[in-house]
PDB file of C-alpha atoms in Angstrom:
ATOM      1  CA  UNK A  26    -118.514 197.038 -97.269  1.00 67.00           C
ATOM      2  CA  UNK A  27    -116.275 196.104 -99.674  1.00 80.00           C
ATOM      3  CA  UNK A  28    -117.623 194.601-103.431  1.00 88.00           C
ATOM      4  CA  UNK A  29    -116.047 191.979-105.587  1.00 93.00           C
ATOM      5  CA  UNK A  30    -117.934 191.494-108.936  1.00 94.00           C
ATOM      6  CA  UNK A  31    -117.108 188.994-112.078  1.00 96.00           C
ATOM      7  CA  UNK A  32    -118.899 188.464-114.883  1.00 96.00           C
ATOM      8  CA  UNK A  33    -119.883 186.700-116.408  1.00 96.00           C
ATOM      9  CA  UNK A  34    -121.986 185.045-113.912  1.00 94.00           C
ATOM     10  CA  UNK A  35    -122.102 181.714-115.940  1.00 96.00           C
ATOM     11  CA  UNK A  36    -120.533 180.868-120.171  1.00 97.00           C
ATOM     12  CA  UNK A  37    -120.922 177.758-121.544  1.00 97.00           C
ATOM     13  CA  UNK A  38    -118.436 177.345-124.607  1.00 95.00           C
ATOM     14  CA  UNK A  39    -116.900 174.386-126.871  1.00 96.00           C
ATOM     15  CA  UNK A  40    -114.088 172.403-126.425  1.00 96.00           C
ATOM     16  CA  UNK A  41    -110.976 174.617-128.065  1.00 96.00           C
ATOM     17  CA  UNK A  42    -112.341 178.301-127.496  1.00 96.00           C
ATOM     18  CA  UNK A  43    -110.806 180.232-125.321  1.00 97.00           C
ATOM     19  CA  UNK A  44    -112.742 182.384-122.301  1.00 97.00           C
ATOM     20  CA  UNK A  45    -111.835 185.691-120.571  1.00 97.00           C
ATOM     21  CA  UNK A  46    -113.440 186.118-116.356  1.00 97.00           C
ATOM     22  CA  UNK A  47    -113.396 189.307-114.912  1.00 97.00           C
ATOM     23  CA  UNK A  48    -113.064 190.711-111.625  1.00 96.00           C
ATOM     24  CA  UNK A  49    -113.848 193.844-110.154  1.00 95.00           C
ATOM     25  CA  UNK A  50    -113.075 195.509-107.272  1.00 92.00           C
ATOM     26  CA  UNK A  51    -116.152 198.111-106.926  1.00 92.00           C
ATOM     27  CA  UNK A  52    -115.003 200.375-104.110  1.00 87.00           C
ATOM     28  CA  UNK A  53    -111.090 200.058-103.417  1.00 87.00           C
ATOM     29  CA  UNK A  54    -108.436 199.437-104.628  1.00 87.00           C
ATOM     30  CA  UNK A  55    -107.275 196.232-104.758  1.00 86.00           C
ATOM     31  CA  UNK A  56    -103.023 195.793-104.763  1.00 82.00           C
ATOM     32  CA  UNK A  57    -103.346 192.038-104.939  1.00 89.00           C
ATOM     33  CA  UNK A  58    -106.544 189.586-106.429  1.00 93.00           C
ATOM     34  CA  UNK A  59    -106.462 185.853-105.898  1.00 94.00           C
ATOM     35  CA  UNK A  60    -107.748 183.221-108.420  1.00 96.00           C
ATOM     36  CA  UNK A  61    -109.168 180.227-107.031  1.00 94.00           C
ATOM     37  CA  UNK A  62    -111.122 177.164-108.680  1.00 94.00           C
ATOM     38  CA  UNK A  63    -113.706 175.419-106.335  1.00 89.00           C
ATOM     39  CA  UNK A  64    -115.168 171.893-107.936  1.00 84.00           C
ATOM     40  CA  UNK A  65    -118.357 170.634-106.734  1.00 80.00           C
ATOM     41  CA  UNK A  66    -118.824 169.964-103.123  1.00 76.00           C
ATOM     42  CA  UNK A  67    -114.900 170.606-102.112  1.00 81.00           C
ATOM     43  CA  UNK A  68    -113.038 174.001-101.100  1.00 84.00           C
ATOM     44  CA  UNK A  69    -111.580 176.469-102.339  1.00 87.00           C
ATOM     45  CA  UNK A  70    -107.736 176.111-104.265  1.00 90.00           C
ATOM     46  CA  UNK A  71    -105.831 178.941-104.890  1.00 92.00           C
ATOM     47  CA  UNK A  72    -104.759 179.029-108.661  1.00 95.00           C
ATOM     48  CA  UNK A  73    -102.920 182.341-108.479  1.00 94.00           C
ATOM     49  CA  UNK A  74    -102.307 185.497-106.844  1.00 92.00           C
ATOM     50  CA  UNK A  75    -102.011 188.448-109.205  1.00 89.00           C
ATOM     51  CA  UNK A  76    -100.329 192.060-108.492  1.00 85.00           C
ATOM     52  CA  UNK A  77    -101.274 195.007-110.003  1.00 82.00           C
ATOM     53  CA  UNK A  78     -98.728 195.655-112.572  1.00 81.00           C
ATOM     54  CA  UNK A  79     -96.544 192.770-112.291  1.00 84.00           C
ATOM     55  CA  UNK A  80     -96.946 189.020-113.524  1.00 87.00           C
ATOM     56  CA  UNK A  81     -99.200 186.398-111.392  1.00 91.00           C
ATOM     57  CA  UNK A  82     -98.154 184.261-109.255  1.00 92.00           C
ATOM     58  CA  UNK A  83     -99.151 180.387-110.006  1.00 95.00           C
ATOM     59  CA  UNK A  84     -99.208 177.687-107.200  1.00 92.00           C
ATOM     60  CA  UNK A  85     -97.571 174.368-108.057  1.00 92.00           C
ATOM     61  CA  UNK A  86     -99.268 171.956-110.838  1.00 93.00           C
ATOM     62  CA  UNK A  87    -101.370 175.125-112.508  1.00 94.00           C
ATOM     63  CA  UNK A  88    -100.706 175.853-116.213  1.00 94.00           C
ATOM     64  CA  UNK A  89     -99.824 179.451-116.330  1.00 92.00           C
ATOM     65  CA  UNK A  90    -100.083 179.237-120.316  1.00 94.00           C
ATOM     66  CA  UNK A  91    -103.327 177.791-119.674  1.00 96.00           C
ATOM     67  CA  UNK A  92    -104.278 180.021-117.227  1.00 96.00           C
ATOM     68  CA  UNK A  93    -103.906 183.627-118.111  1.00 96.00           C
ATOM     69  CA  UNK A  94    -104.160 186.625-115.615  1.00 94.00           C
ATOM     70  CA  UNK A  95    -103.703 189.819-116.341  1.00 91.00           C
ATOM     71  CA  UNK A  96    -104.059 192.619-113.497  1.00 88.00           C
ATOM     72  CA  UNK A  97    -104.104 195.923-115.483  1.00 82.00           C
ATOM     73  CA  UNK A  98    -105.413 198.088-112.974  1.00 88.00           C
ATOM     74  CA  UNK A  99    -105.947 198.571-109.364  1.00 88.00           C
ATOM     75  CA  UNK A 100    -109.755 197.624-109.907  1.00 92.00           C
ATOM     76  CA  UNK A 101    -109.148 195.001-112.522  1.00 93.00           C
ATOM     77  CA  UNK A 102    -107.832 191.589-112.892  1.00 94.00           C
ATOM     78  CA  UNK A 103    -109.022 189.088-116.126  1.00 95.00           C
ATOM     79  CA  UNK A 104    -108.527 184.960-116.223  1.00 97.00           C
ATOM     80  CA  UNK A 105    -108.652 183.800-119.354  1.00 97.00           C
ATOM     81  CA  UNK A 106    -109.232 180.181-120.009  1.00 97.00           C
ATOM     82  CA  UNK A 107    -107.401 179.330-123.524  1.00 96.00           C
ATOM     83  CA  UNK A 108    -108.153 176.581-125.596  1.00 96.00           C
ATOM     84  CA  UNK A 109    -110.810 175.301-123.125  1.00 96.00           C
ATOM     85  CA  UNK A 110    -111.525 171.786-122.389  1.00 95.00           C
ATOM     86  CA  UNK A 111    -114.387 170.003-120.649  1.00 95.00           C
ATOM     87  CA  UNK A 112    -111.909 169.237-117.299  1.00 94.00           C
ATOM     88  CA  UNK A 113    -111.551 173.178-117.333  1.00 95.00           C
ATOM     89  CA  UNK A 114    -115.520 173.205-116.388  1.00 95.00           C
ATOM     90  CA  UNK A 115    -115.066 174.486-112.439  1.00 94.00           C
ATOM     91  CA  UNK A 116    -116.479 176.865-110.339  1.00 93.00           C
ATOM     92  CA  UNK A 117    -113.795 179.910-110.513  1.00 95.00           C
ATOM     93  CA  UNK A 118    -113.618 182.136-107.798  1.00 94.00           C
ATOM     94  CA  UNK A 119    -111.920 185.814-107.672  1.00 95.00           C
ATOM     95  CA  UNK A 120    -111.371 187.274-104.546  1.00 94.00           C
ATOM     96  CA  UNK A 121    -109.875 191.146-103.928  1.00 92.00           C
ATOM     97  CA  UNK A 122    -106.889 191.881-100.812  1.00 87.00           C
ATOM     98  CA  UNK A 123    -108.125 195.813 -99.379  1.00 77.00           C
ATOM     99  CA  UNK A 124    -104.579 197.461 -98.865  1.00 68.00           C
ATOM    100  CA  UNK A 125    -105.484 198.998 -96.177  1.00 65.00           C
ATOM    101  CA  UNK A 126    -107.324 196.173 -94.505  1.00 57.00           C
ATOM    102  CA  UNK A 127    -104.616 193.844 -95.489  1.00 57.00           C
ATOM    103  CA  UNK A 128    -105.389 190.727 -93.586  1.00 66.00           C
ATOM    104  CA  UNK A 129    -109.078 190.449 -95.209  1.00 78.00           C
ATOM    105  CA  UNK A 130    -110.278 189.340 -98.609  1.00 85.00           C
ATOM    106  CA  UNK A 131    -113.377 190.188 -99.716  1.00 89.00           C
ATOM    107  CA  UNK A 132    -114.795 187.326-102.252  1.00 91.00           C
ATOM    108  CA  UNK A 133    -116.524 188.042-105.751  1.00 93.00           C
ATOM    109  CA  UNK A 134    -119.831 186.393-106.628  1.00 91.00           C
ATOM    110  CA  UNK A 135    -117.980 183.206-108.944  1.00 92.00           C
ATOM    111  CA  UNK A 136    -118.093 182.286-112.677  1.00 95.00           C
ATOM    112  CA  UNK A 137    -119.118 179.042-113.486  1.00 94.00           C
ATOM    113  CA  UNK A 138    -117.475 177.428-116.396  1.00 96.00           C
ATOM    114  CA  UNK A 139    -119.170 174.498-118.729  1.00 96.00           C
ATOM    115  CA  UNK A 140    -117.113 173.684-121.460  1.00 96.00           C
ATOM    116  CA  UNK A 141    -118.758 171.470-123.601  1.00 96.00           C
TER     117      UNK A 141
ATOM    118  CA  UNK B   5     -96.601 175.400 -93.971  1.00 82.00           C
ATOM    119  CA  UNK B   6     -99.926 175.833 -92.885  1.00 84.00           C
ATOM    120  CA  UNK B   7    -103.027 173.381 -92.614  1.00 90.00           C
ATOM    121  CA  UNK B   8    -106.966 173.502 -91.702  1.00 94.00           C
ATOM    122  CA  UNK B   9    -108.686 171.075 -90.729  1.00 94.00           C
ATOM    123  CA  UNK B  10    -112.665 171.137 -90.620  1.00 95.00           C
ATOM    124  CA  UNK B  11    -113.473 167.446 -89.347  1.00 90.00           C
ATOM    125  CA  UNK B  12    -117.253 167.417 -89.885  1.00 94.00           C
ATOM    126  CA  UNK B  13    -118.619 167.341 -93.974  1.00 93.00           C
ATOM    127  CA  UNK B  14    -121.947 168.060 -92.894  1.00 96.00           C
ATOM    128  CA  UNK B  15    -123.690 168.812 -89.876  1.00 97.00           C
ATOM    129  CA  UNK B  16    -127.318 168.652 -89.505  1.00 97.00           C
ATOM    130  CA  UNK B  17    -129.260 170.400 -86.910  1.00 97.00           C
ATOM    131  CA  UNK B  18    -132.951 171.137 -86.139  1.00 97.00           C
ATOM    132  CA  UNK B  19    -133.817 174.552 -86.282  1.00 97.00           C
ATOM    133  CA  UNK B  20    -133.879 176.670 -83.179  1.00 97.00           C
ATOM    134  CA  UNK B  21    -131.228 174.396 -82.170  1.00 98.00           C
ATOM    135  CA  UNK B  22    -127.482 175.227 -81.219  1.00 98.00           C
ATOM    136  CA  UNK B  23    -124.671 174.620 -83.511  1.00 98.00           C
ATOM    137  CA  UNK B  24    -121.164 174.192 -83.434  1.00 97.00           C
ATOM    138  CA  UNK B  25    -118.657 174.157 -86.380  1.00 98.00           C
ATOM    139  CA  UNK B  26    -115.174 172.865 -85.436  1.00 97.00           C
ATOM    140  CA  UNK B  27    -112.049 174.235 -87.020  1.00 98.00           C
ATOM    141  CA  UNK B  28    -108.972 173.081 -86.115  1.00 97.00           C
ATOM    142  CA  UNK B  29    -105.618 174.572 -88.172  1.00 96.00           C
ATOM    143  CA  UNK B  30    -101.250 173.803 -88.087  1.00 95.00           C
ATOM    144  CA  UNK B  31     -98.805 176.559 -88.665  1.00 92.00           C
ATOM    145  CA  UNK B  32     -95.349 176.692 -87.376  1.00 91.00           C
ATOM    146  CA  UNK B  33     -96.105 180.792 -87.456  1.00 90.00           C
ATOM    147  CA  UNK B  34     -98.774 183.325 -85.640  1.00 90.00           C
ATOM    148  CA  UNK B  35    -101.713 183.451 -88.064  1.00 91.00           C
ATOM    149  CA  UNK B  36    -104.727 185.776 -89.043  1.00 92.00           C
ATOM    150  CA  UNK B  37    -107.777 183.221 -88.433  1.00 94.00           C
ATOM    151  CA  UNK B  38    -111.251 183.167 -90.612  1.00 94.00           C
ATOM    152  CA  UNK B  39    -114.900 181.845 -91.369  1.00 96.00           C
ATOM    153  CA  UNK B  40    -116.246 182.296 -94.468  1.00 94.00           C
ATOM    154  CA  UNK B  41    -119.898 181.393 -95.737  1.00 95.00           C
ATOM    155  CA  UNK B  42    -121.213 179.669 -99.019  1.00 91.00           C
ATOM    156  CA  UNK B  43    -124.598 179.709-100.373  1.00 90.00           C
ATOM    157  CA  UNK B  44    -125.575 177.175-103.274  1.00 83.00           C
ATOM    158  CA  UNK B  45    -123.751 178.710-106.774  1.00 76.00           C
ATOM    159  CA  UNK B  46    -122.573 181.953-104.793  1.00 82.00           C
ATOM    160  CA  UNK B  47    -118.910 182.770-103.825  1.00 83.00           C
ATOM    161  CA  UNK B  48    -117.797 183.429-100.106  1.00 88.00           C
ATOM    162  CA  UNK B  49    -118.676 185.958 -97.732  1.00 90.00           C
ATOM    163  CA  UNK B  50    -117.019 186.878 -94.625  1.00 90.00           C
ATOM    164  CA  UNK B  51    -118.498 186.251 -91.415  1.00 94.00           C
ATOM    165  CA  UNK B  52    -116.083 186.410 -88.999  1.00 93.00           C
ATOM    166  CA  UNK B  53    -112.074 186.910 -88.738  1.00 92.00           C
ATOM    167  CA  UNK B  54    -109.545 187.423 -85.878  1.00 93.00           C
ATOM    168  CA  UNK B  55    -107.157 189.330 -86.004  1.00 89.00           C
ATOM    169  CA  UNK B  56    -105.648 190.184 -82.571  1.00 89.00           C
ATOM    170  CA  UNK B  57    -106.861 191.474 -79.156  1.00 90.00           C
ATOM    171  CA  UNK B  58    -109.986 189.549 -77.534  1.00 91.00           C
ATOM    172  CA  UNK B  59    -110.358 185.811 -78.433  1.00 92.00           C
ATOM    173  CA  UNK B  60    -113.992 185.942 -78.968  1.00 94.00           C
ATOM    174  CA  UNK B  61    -115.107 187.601 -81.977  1.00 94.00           C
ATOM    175  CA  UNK B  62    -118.841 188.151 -83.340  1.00 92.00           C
ATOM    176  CA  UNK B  63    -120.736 188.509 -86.418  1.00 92.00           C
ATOM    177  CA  UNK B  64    -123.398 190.774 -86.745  1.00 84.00           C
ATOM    178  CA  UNK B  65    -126.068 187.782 -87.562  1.00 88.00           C
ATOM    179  CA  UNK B  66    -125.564 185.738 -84.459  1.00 94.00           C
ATOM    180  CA  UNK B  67    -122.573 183.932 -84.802  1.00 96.00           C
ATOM    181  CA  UNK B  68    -119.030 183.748 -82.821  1.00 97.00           C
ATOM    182  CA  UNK B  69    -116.238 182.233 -82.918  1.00 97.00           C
ATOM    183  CA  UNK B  70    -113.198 181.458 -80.343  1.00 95.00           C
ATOM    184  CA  UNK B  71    -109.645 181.565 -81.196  1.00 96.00           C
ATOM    185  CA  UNK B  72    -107.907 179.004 -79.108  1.00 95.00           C
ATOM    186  CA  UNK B  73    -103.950 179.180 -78.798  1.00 92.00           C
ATOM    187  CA  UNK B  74    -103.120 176.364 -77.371  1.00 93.00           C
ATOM    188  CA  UNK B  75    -105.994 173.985 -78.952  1.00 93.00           C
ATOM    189  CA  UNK B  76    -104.996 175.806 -82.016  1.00 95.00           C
ATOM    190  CA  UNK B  77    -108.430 176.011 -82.696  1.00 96.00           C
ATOM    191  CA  UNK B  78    -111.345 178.412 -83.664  1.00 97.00           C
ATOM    192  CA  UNK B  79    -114.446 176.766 -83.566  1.00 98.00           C
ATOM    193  CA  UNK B  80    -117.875 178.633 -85.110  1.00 98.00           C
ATOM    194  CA  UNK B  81    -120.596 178.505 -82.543  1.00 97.00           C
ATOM    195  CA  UNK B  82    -124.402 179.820 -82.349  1.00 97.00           C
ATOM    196  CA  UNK B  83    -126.636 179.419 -79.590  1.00 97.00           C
ATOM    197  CA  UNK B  84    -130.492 179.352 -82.298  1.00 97.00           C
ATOM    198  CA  UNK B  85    -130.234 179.009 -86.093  1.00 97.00           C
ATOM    199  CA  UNK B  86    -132.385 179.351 -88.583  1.00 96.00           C
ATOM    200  CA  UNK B  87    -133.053 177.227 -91.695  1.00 95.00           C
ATOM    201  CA  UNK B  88    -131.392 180.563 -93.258  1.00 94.00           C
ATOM    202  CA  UNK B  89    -128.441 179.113 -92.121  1.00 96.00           C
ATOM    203  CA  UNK B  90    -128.406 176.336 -94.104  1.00 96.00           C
ATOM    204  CA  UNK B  91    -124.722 176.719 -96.206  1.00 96.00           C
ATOM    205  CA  UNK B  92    -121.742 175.349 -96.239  1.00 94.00           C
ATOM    206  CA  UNK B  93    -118.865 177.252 -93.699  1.00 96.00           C
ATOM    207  CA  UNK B  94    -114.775 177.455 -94.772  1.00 95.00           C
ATOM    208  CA  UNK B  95    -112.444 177.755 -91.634  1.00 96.00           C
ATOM    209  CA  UNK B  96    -109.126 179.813 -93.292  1.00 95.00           C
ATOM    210  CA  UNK B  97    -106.211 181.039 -91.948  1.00 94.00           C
ATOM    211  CA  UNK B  98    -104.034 183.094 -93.227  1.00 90.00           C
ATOM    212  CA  UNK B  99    -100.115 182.942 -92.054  1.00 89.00           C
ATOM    213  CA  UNK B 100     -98.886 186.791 -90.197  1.00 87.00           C
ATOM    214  CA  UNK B 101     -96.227 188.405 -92.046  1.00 80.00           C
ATOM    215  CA  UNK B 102     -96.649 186.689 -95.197  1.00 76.00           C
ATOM    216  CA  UNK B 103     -96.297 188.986 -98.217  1.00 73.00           C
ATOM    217  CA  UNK B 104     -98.493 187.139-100.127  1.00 74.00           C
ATOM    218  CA  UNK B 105    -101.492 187.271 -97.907  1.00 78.00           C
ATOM    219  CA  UNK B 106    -102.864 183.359 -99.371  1.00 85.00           C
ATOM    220  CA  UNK B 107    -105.630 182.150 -97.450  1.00 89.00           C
ATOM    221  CA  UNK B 108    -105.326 178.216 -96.865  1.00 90.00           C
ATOM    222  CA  UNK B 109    -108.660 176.431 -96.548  1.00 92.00           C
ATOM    223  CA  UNK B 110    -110.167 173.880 -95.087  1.00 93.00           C
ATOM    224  CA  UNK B 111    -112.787 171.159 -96.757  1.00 91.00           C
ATOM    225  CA  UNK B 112    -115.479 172.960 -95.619  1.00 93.00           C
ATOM    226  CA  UNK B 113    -118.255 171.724 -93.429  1.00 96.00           C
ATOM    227  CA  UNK B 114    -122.024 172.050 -94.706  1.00 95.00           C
ATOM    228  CA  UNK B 115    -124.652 173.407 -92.238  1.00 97.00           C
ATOM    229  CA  UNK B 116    -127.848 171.772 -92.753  1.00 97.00           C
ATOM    230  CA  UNK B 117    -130.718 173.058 -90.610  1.00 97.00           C
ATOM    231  CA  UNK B 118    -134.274 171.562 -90.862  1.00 96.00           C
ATOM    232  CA  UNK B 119    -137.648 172.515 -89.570  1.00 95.00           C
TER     233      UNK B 119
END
């Protein structure tokens, strides 16, 4: 079946830094990766959706100058956290849209964030 | 706009027992429908998804799930779990025809099954 990875797995960082997430899709090709941030005990909420080649999508009330995505390749798409702060600690969630089994997305392990 | 509603936080069931997880969603359009499973510090998997055709679709560990037109519903069923079931379960749909393919959510509803 289709494979999502991230990594890393877990970073713990200080207040100011900045931190990069990536996601990988390991078998396909991937036209369009989703961003989500999950905090504890609640669902899922869709940050972004990012196209290969093209700028990301934000949904209303996310800082896309806080929020950084970058989808270089077909297999490839990086968050970056900048300038970090200890409300950015989440759960952060990539997931990966198959183009040819368009209606499905297959869900990468998550990165948790601490920022301390 | 779309919306999912998964009425139940947590439901707790002994094991051997049967289960059912409700899911009820709004959209003013046709959508794709999905259940998606959590274990602790893990991201989603996919369990189940309709997309057209029969109503009743299965997953390959025992679980199914109905789509329900006019209930607008698709409530996760299984007839025996195990205490391997113990996660938490996101209803999503996903609106037909959308370019942008977003899933929308629901709050989740965590499956707790004791000996």
């Amino acid at each position: 079946g289709a494979v999502v990875s991230q990594h890393p797995s877990r970073v713990i960082c200080k207040s100011g830094t900045s931190v990069k997430i990536e996601c990988r899709s390991l078998d396909f090709q991937a036209t369009t990766m989703f961003w989500y941030r999950q905090f504890p005990k609640q669902s899922l909420m869709l940050m972004a959706t990012s196209n290969e080649g093209s700028k990301a999508t934000y949904e209303q009330g996310v800082e896309k100058d806080k929020f950084l995505i970058n989808h270089a390749s077909l297999t490839l798409s990086t968050l970056t956290v900048t300038s970090a702060h200890p409300e950015d600690s989440s759960f952060y969630i990539c997931s990966a849209r198959d183009g040819g089994g368009m209606e499905t997305q297959y869900f990468g392990p998550g990165t948790r964030l601490l920022v301390l | 706009a779309q919306s999912v509603t998964q009425l139940d936080s947590q439901v707790p069931v002994f094991e051997e027992a049967p289960v059912e997880l409700r899911c009820n969603y709004s959209s003013s359009v046709s959508v794709y429908l999905f259940w998606y499973v959590q274990y602790p510090n893990q991201g989603l998997q996919l369990l189940l998804k309709y997309l057209s055709g029969s109503t009743l679709v299965e997953s390959i560990n025992g679980f199914e799930a109905e789509f329900n037109k006019s209930q607008t519903s698709f409530h996760l069923r299984k007839p025996s779990v195990h205490i391997s079931d113990t996660a938490e379960y996101f209803c999503a749909v996903s609106p037909k025809g959308d370019s942008s393919y977003k899933l929308i959510f629901g709050s989740g509803t965590r499956l707790l099954v004791r000996p």
